[in-house]
Every structure is written in C-alpha cells, then in structure tokens.
Amino acid sequence: MTPSGDCFDLIKKFEGCRLKAYPDPATGGEPITIGIGHTGPEVRLGMVISERIADAYLVKDVQDAVEAVNNLVRVNMTQGQFDALVSFVFNCGAGNFAKSTLLKKMNAGDVVGASLEILKWSRAAGKEMPGLLRRRAAEQSLFLS
C-alpha cells in the first residue's frame, strides 16, 4: 500500500517543521531532530537545512515507515489503518512496532484491540507527553475511520 495525503498531513501536523536541529523534548538530548521529524547520524545540533531538504528527508523517512508496515502487517488493511500505522512507525520506529502488542493484535485480526494499543504509546523517556497523547488519539481516529 501507499500513504495518502491524510498520512502526510497527520505527520506534518504533529512533527511540525524546524529547519534548525533541536534536542528531543523528552530527553533534552538524543535524538537530535531536524526538518519534519528527521533523525539520523548526520543530524547535529546547530545544523540548518532548507525546506526542500526537509521535504526530501520526509519522503525518505515515510518510505522507510511504509516498507516496515507493508512487511510486518500480514492482514488486509483499510487506507485509514495503513496511514495511521505509517504515522505511528514514523514516530516510534520500525523496531518498536515489530515487537509491539499493537502489531500482534493487528495480525490476529483484532482491529479494536490494535486501536486501543495505539493509545498506550504516549510516553517518551518515561514521561507522559501531552503532544504524544494528542497524536495517538489522532492516529487512532484515522485507524478507525
């Protein structure tokens, strides 16, 4: 499957776009982020990029999340489920998704159970994060649409 505009809109809404690298809000350090939620070994504090580069990072990072969802989910999905899971993987990482109860429930065909699992991922560095609560609620809503 491929992501719809709703997927990109959700990611952009919650990630925002910052052209100067910044530390993770939960840890005050790693991972250092730039653009629209881009992290990686090349991102350093003080780094500045253009909007064009931010958009290129987003396309690559979303494609990585798309591949993870397409490879790990073994049941048919609606577009809303797919888009929500791509946003989730973009934010939480493919490794976390691969080990998650969310994926287990999805692959077992338990759509309601999977949707409830999305809401459990609202912590960062051991702290409840209001922004993550809002993001997970939006992902759950898209998942159930």
XYZ file of N, CA, C and O in Angstrom:
580
model
N 0.843 -1.186 0.000
C 0.000 0.000 0.000
C 0.887 1.249 0.000
O 2.059 1.183 0.341
N 0.287 2.350 -0.348
C 0.999 3.628 -0.333
C 0.232 4.623 0.539
O -0.994 4.545 0.644
N 0.943 5.558 1.164
C 0.278 6.507 2.057
C -0.535 7.539 1.290
O -0.168 7.949 0.187
N -1.633 7.957 1.906
C -2.470 9.006 1.319
C -2.028 10.366 1.850
O -1.166 10.463 2.736
N -2.664 11.393 1.348
C -2.407 12.735 1.846
C -2.717 12.863 3.330
O -2.058 13.626 4.044
N -3.705 12.094 3.815
C -4.043 12.127 5.241
C -2.856 11.711 6.104
O -2.634 12.260 7.180
N -2.101 10.740 5.632
C -0.931 10.263 6.358
C 0.108 11.381 6.470
O 0.601 11.682 7.566
N 0.423 11.989 5.346
C 1.413 13.077 5.348
C 0.922 14.256 6.188
O 1.694 14.856 6.935
N -0.375 14.568 6.087
C -0.933 15.680 6.863
C -0.807 15.428 8.357
O -0.454 16.332 9.124
N -1.090 14.204 8.780
C -1.005 13.862 10.198
C 0.436 13.974 10.696
O 0.691 14.582 11.745
N 1.356 13.446 9.943
C 2.773 13.514 10.333
C 3.224 14.968 10.414
O 3.829 15.389 11.412
N 2.909 15.756 9.395
C 3.333 17.156 9.382
C 2.703 17.942 10.535
O 3.366 18.788 11.142
N 1.445 17.657 10.827
C 0.753 18.372 11.910
C 1.455 18.165 13.245
O 1.666 19.105 14.002
N 1.820 16.939 13.533
C 2.396 16.645 14.839
C 3.904 16.830 14.901
O 4.440 17.112 15.969
N 4.587 16.676 13.796
C 6.037 16.868 13.798
C 6.413 18.346 13.652
O 7.413 18.779 14.206
N 5.614 19.084 12.870
C 5.999 20.453 12.555
C 7.224 20.429 11.660
O 7.704 19.358 11.264
N 7.731 21.589 11.315
C 8.945 21.674 10.504
C 9.877 22.694 11.127
O 9.545 23.868 11.238
N 11.030 22.207 11.553
C 12.053 23.084 12.132
C 13.326 22.907 11.320
O 13.852 21.803 11.217
N 13.763 24.003 10.758
C 14.912 23.951 9.850
C 16.249 23.996 10.577
O 17.288 23.799 9.956
N 16.221 24.227 11.882
C 17.431 24.175 12.700
C 17.297 23.000 13.665
O 16.264 22.825 14.312
N 18.334 22.180 13.752
C 18.310 20.971 14.585
C 18.052 21.330 16.045
O 18.504 22.358 16.542
N 17.307 20.435 16.719
C 16.943 20.653 18.114
C 16.986 19.326 18.879
O 16.813 18.257 18.302
N 17.182 19.406 20.203
C 17.207 18.177 21.007
C 15.798 17.633 21.234
O 14.813 18.369 21.158
N 15.722 16.363 21.525
C 14.458 15.711 21.818
C 13.789 16.400 23.009
O 14.436 16.623 24.036
N 12.491 16.738 22.897
C 11.824 17.429 24.002
C 11.732 16.590 25.284
O 11.717 17.147 26.382
N 11.677 15.292 25.152
C 11.540 14.439 26.340
C 12.862 14.271 27.080
O 12.895 14.282 28.305
N 13.945 14.120 26.326
C 15.236 13.832 26.960
C 16.110 15.069 27.110
O 17.062 15.067 27.888
N 15.825 16.092 26.303
C 16.700 17.261 26.280
C 18.004 16.994 25.541
O 18.902 17.813 25.538
N 18.083 15.835 24.894
C 19.290 15.438 24.164
C 18.928 14.594 22.958
O 18.192 15.017 22.084
N 19.445 13.368 22.955
C 19.220 12.454 21.833
C 17.770 11.984 21.795
O 17.169 11.796 22.840
N 17.201 11.751 20.627
C 17.805 12.017 19.328
C 17.662 13.485 18.933
O 16.658 14.128 19.225
N 18.671 13.984 18.272
C 18.628 15.331 17.713
C 17.771 15.250 16.444
O 17.907 14.317 15.652
N 16.885 16.209 16.280
C 15.894 16.167 15.204
C 15.982 17.431 14.364
O 16.336 18.494 14.866
N 15.612 17.307 13.082
C 15.579 18.456 12.174
C 14.484 18.206 11.139
O 14.066 17.064 10.922
N 14.035 19.285 10.512
C 13.035 19.148 9.457
C 11.704 18.707 10.021
O 11.239 19.233 11.028
N 11.117 17.719 9.388
C 9.816 17.188 9.790
C 10.048 15.846 10.476
O 9.826 14.779 9.915
N 10.596 15.911 11.695
C 10.817 14.707 12.483
C 11.969 13.836 12.043
O 12.022 12.662 12.395
N 12.916 14.383 11.301
C 14.036 13.572 10.814
C 15.133 13.459 11.872
O 15.570 14.457 12.441
N 15.545 12.226 12.113
C 16.684 11.949 12.985
C 17.662 11.075 12.208
O 17.295 10.441 11.230
N 18.875 11.060 12.634
C 19.864 10.207 11.974
C 21.251 10.628 12.384
O 21.442 11.673 13.012
N 22.236 9.819 12.024
C 23.605 10.098 12.459
C 24.169 11.400 11.900
O 25.093 11.980 12.470
N 23.595 11.879 10.789
C 24.090 13.122 10.190
C 23.536 14.373 10.871
O 24.011 15.477 10.639
N 22.520 14.214 11.724
C 21.870 15.374 12.353
C 22.628 15.757 13.621
O 22.816 14.944 14.519
N 23.059 16.999 13.651
C 23.828 17.541 14.778
C 23.222 18.860 15.208
O 22.685 19.611 14.378
N 23.343 19.182 16.502
C 22.904 20.488 16.980
C 23.616 21.582 16.204
O 24.807 21.449 15.890
N 22.894 22.632 15.865
C 23.452 23.729 15.090
C 23.257 23.565 13.593
O 23.406 24.522 12.834
N 22.927 22.353 13.144
C 22.706 22.088 11.723
C 21.469 22.857 11.256
O 20.470 22.939 11.964
N 21.537 23.409 10.047
C 20.420 24.127 9.442
C 20.222 23.576 8.031
O 21.191 23.331 7.318
N 18.942 23.363 7.659
C 18.619 22.852 6.324
C 17.569 23.745 5.672
O 16.957 24.582 6.336
N 17.340 23.526 4.385
C 16.294 24.244 3.659
C 14.986 23.455 3.727
O 14.984 22.267 4.078
N 13.882 24.105 3.354
C 12.596 23.395 3.292
C 12.648 22.265 2.272
O 12.034 21.211 2.477
N 13.369 22.462 1.184
C 13.494 21.422 0.159
C 14.158 20.175 0.734
O 13.721 19.043 0.490
N 15.189 20.364 1.533
C 15.858 19.222 2.160
C 14.947 18.588 3.200
O 14.872 17.355 3.297
N 14.217 19.404 3.957
C 13.265 18.861 4.941
C 12.236 17.978 4.250
O 11.912 16.884 4.731
N 11.719 18.434 3.110
C 10.739 17.645 2.358
C 11.357 16.353 1.834
O 10.716 15.296 1.841
N 12.608 16.402 1.383
C 13.282 15.194 0.885
C 13.485 14.188 2.014
O 13.273 12.980 1.831
N 13.890 14.678 3.197
C 14.018 13.786 4.356
C 12.668 13.144 4.676
O 12.593 11.951 4.972
N 11.592 13.942 4.629
C 10.268 13.410 4.951
C 9.886 12.281 4.001
O 9.425 11.219 4.451
N 10.073 12.479 2.714
C 9.722 11.444 1.736
C 10.490 10.161 2.027
O 9.911 9.065 2.044
N 11.780 10.274 2.285
C 12.609 9.085 2.581
C 12.165 8.420 3.885
O 12.019 7.189 3.954
N 11.932 9.227 4.936
C 11.557 8.667 6.231
C 10.177 8.008 6.178
O 9.968 6.943 6.775
N 9.237 8.619 5.459
C 7.914 7.998 5.310
C 8.041 6.703 4.527
O 7.404 5.697 4.874
N 8.876 6.682 3.503
C 9.049 5.451 2.725
C 9.597 4.322 3.606
O 9.167 3.172 3.480
N 10.509 4.642 4.507
C 11.011 3.628 5.438
C 9.880 3.077 6.298
O 9.786 1.859 6.527
N 9.005 3.956 6.773
C 7.866 3.522 7.591
C 6.884 2.698 6.764
O 6.342 1.694 7.248
N 6.645 3.098 5.528
C 5.765 2.360 4.617
C 6.280 0.938 4.428
O 5.517 -0.038 4.520
N 7.573 0.807 4.168
C 8.151 -0.529 3.969
C 7.996 -1.390 5.210
O 7.674 -2.580 5.111
N 8.193 -0.801 6.381
C 8.039 -1.557 7.627
C 6.604 -2.046 7.779
O 6.363 -3.230 8.085
N 5.642 -1.159 7.591
C 4.233 -1.553 7.744
C 3.881 -2.613 6.707
O 3.267 -3.642 7.042
N 4.266 -2.399 5.462
C 3.948 -3.382 4.419
C 4.603 -4.737 4.682
O 4.031 -5.773 4.349
N 5.785 -4.760 5.274
C 6.486 -6.018 5.540
C 6.009 -6.716 6.806
O 6.075 -7.947 6.884
N 5.541 -5.957 7.790
C 5.201 -6.549 9.093
C 3.727 -6.895 9.258
O 3.403 -7.852 9.949
N 2.847 -6.133 8.654
C 1.409 -6.403 8.791
C 1.021 -7.449 7.757
O 1.272 -7.296 6.569
N 0.416 -8.519 8.247
C 0.112 -9.658 7.388
C -1.374 -9.816 7.076
O -1.787 -10.829 6.521
N -2.169 -8.824 7.447
C -3.605 -8.857 7.163
C -3.950 -7.664 6.269
O -3.186 -6.706 6.179
N -5.097 -7.764 5.607
C -5.548 -6.640 4.794
C -5.876 -5.458 5.690
O -6.380 -5.642 6.808
N -5.575 -4.261 5.202
C -5.827 -3.044 5.963
C -6.653 -2.081 5.141
O -6.564 -2.082 3.914
N -7.403 -1.237 5.833
C -8.039 -0.112 5.167
C -6.975 0.963 4.956
O -5.897 0.915 5.578
N -7.277 1.957 4.131
C -6.336 3.057 3.938
C -6.096 3.800 5.246
O -4.963 4.169 5.558
N -7.151 3.994 6.032
C -7.001 4.680 7.317
C -6.106 3.915 8.277
O -5.272 4.516 8.974
N -6.263 2.592 8.332
C -5.406 1.778 9.198
C -3.957 1.888 8.750
O -3.051 2.084 9.567
N -3.738 1.771 7.451
C -2.385 1.855 6.910
C -1.754 3.206 7.213
O -0.634 3.285 7.720
N -2.477 4.281 6.921
C -1.941 5.626 7.149
C -1.615 5.851 8.622
O -0.566 6.417 8.952
N -2.495 5.401 9.509
C -2.254 5.566 10.945
C -1.022 4.785 11.384
O -0.205 5.286 12.171
N -0.866 3.575 10.879
C 0.290 2.766 11.252
C 1.584 3.345 10.689
O 2.626 3.308 11.355
N 1.541 3.915 9.497
C 2.737 4.561 8.936
C 3.130 5.745 9.818
O 4.309 5.917 10.154
N 2.166 6.557 10.227
C 2.464 7.681 11.121
C 3.051 7.173 12.433
O 4.031 7.727 12.942
N 2.465 6.114 12.973
C 2.940 5.521 14.226
C 4.391 5.050 14.079
O 5.242 5.362 14.909
N 4.681 4.315 13.014
C 6.036 3.793 12.790
C 7.012 4.938 12.529
O 8.145 4.907 13.011
N 6.585 5.950 11.799
C 7.421 7.126 11.568
C 7.879 7.701 12.900
O 9.039 8.077 13.056
N 6.982 7.745 13.872
C 7.275 8.359 15.159
C 7.957 7.405 16.137
O 8.876 7.803 16.845
N 7.534 6.156 16.181
C 8.020 5.210 17.200
C 9.144 4.297 16.723
O 9.850 3.724 17.536
N 9.259 4.138 15.408
C 10.294 3.285 14.856
C 9.814 1.891 14.502
O 8.937 1.335 15.174
N 10.399 1.344 13.461
C 10.018 0.015 12.981
C 10.344 -1.068 13.998
O 9.588 -2.025 14.155
N 11.469 -0.944 14.688
C 11.847 -1.953 15.676
C 10.844 -2.047 16.810
O 10.474 -3.149 17.230
N 10.408 -0.909 17.310
C 9.396 -0.905 18.371
C 8.081 -1.482 17.867
O 7.420 -2.248 18.573
N 7.697 -1.124 16.649
C 6.466 -1.648 16.070
C 6.554 -3.162 15.897
O 5.609 -3.883 16.212
N 7.696 -3.660 15.441
C 7.863 -5.097 15.196
C 7.676 -5.927 16.462
O 7.201 -7.059 16.393
N 8.023 -5.352 17.617
C 7.923 -6.078 18.895
C 6.624 -5.778 19.645
O 6.412 -6.304 20.729
N 5.760 -4.969 19.063
C 4.614 -4.442 19.798
C 3.408 -5.376 19.856
O 3.171 -6.178 18.947
N 2.645 -5.214 20.913
C 1.350 -5.882 21.030
C 0.399 -5.332 19.973
O -0.466 -6.059 19.481
N 0.569 -4.076 19.611
C -0.225 -3.466 18.534
C -0.122 -4.312 17.267
O -1.141 -4.677 16.661
N 1.086 -4.650 16.855
C 1.270 -5.463 15.654
C 0.695 -6.862 15.847
O 0.027 -7.389 14.948
N 0.922 -7.459 17.008
C 0.375 -8.802 17.267
C -1.140 -8.802 17.130
O -1.722 -9.697 16.505
N -1.794 -7.800 17.715
C -3.257 -7.735 17.636
C -3.717 -7.458 16.215
O -4.711 -8.038 15.757
N -3.017 -6.592 15.516
C -3.382 -6.303 14.128
C -3.293 -7.570 13.282
O -4.223 -7.904 12.546
N -2.187 -8.297 13.421
C -2.008 -9.515 12.630
C -2.962 -10.634 13.043
O -3.219 -11.538 12.258
N -3.517 -10.546 14.242
C -4.512 -11.523 14.691
C -5.922 -11.124 14.241
O -6.882 -11.843 14.502
N -6.029 -9.975 13.580
C -7.334 -9.513 13.111
C -8.145 -8.781 14.167
O -9.323 -8.503 13.964
N -7.516 -8.440 15.285
C -8.192 -7.739 16.381
C -8.029 -6.227 16.181
O -7.177 -5.581 16.794
N -8.862 -5.668 15.315
C -8.750 -4.257 14.957
C -9.039 -3.358 16.154
O -8.325 -2.374 16.385
N -10.048 -3.681 16.930
C -10.382 -2.861 18.103
C -9.237 -2.913 19.113
O -8.799 -1.885 19.633
N -8.729 -4.104 19.373
C -7.599 -4.247 20.292
C -6.375 -3.496 19.806
O -5.681 -2.836 20.594
N -6.110 -3.557 18.506
C -4.966 -2.833 17.937
C -5.158 -1.329 18.109
O -4.223 -0.612 18.475
N -6.382 -0.854 17.886
C -6.632 0.583 18.016
C -6.408 1.048 19.449
O -5.913 2.157 19.676
N -6.735 0.216 20.410
C -6.518 0.569 21.823
C -5.025 0.566 22.164
O -4.582 1.359 22.996
N -4.267 -0.288 21.526
C -2.817 -0.330 21.755
C -2.136 0.956 21.306
O -1.152 1.374 21.908
N -2.646 1.572 20.259
C -2.052 2.823 19.772
C -1.964 3.837 20.902
O -0.955 4.526 21.060
N -3.021 3.925 21.699
C -3.094 4.930 22.768
C -2.068 4.708 23.878
O -1.764 5.638 24.623
N -1.548 3.512 23.983
C -0.592 3.205 25.054
C 0.801 3.803 24.805
O 1.615 3.854 25.715
N 1.046 4.281 23.590
C 2.376 4.789 23.218
C 2.436 6.308 23.378
O 2.693 7.042 22.433
N 2.211 6.783 24.593
C 2.149 8.226 24.845
C 3.250 8.698 25.786
O 3.179 9.792 26.328
N 4.257 7.875 25.963
C 5.356 8.229 26.855
C 6.657 8.340 26.066
O 6.865 7.637 25.095
N 7.504 9.232 26.554
C 8.852 9.363 25.996
C 9.787 9.602 27.162
O 9.487 10.392 28.057
N 10.874 8.873 27.180
C 11.845 8.956 28.281
C 11.134 8.748 29.620
O 11.451 9.390 30.613
N 10.132 7.852 29.625
C 9.418 7.513 30.849
C 8.380 8.531 31.294
O 7.737 8.343 32.315
N 8.183 9.597 30.517
C 7.248 10.652 30.897
C 6.048 10.670 29.958
O 6.209 10.545 28.742
N 4.855 10.856 30.542
C 3.651 11.057 29.744
C 3.790 12.394 29.016
O 4.105 13.406 29.630
N 3.581 12.381 27.700
C 3.760 13.585 26.893
C 2.412 14.001 26.294
O 1.820 13.236 25.512
N 1.911 15.190 26.651
C 0.616 15.635 26.120
C 0.557 15.632 24.592
O -0.468 15.261 24.006
N 1.643 16.020 23.936
C 1.666 16.007 22.474
C 1.521 14.606 21.909
O 0.857 14.401 20.886
N 2.138 13.626 22.581
C 2.001 12.233 22.135
C 0.588 11.720 22.383
O 0.060 10.950 21.577
N -0.031 12.139 23.471
C -1.422 11.743 23.722
C -2.319 12.232 22.589
O -3.164 11.480 22.089
N -2.133 13.494 22.174
C -2.939 14.042 21.083
C -2.644 13.324 19.770
O -3.560 13.016 18.998
N -1.363 13.038 19.534
C -1.000 12.350 18.294
C -1.609 10.955 18.256
O -2.166 10.540 17.236
N -1.490 10.217 19.334
C -2.039 8.852 19.359
C -3.555 8.859 19.187
O -4.111 7.985 18.523
N -4.229 9.833 19.778
C -5.690 9.932 19.590
C -6.014 10.196 18.120
O -6.973 9.624 17.575
N -5.241 11.042 17.462
C -5.451 11.328 16.045
C -5.159 10.084 15.197
O -5.889 9.782 14.238
N -4.092 9.368 15.543
C -3.780 8.130 14.814
C -4.882 7.101 15.016
O -5.293 6.426 14.058
N -5.384 6.980 16.238
C -6.458 6.029 16.499
C -7.705 6.400 15.700
O -8.365 5.537 15.118
N -8.020 7.683 15.648
C -9.189 8.132 14.901
C -9.041 7.797 13.420
O -9.978 7.294 12.789
N -7.870 8.054 12.852
C -7.615 7.713 11.450
C -7.669 6.202 11.250
O -8.248 5.720 10.271
N -7.106 5.460 12.184
C -7.098 3.995 12.120
C -8.526 3.446 12.057
O -8.806 2.493 11.328
N -9.428 4.041 12.810
C -10.802 3.559 12.885
C -11.721 4.154 11.820
O -12.888 3.759 11.725
N -11.186 5.084 11.005
C -12.040 5.749 10.001
C -12.362 4.836 8.828
O -11.706 3.859 8.584
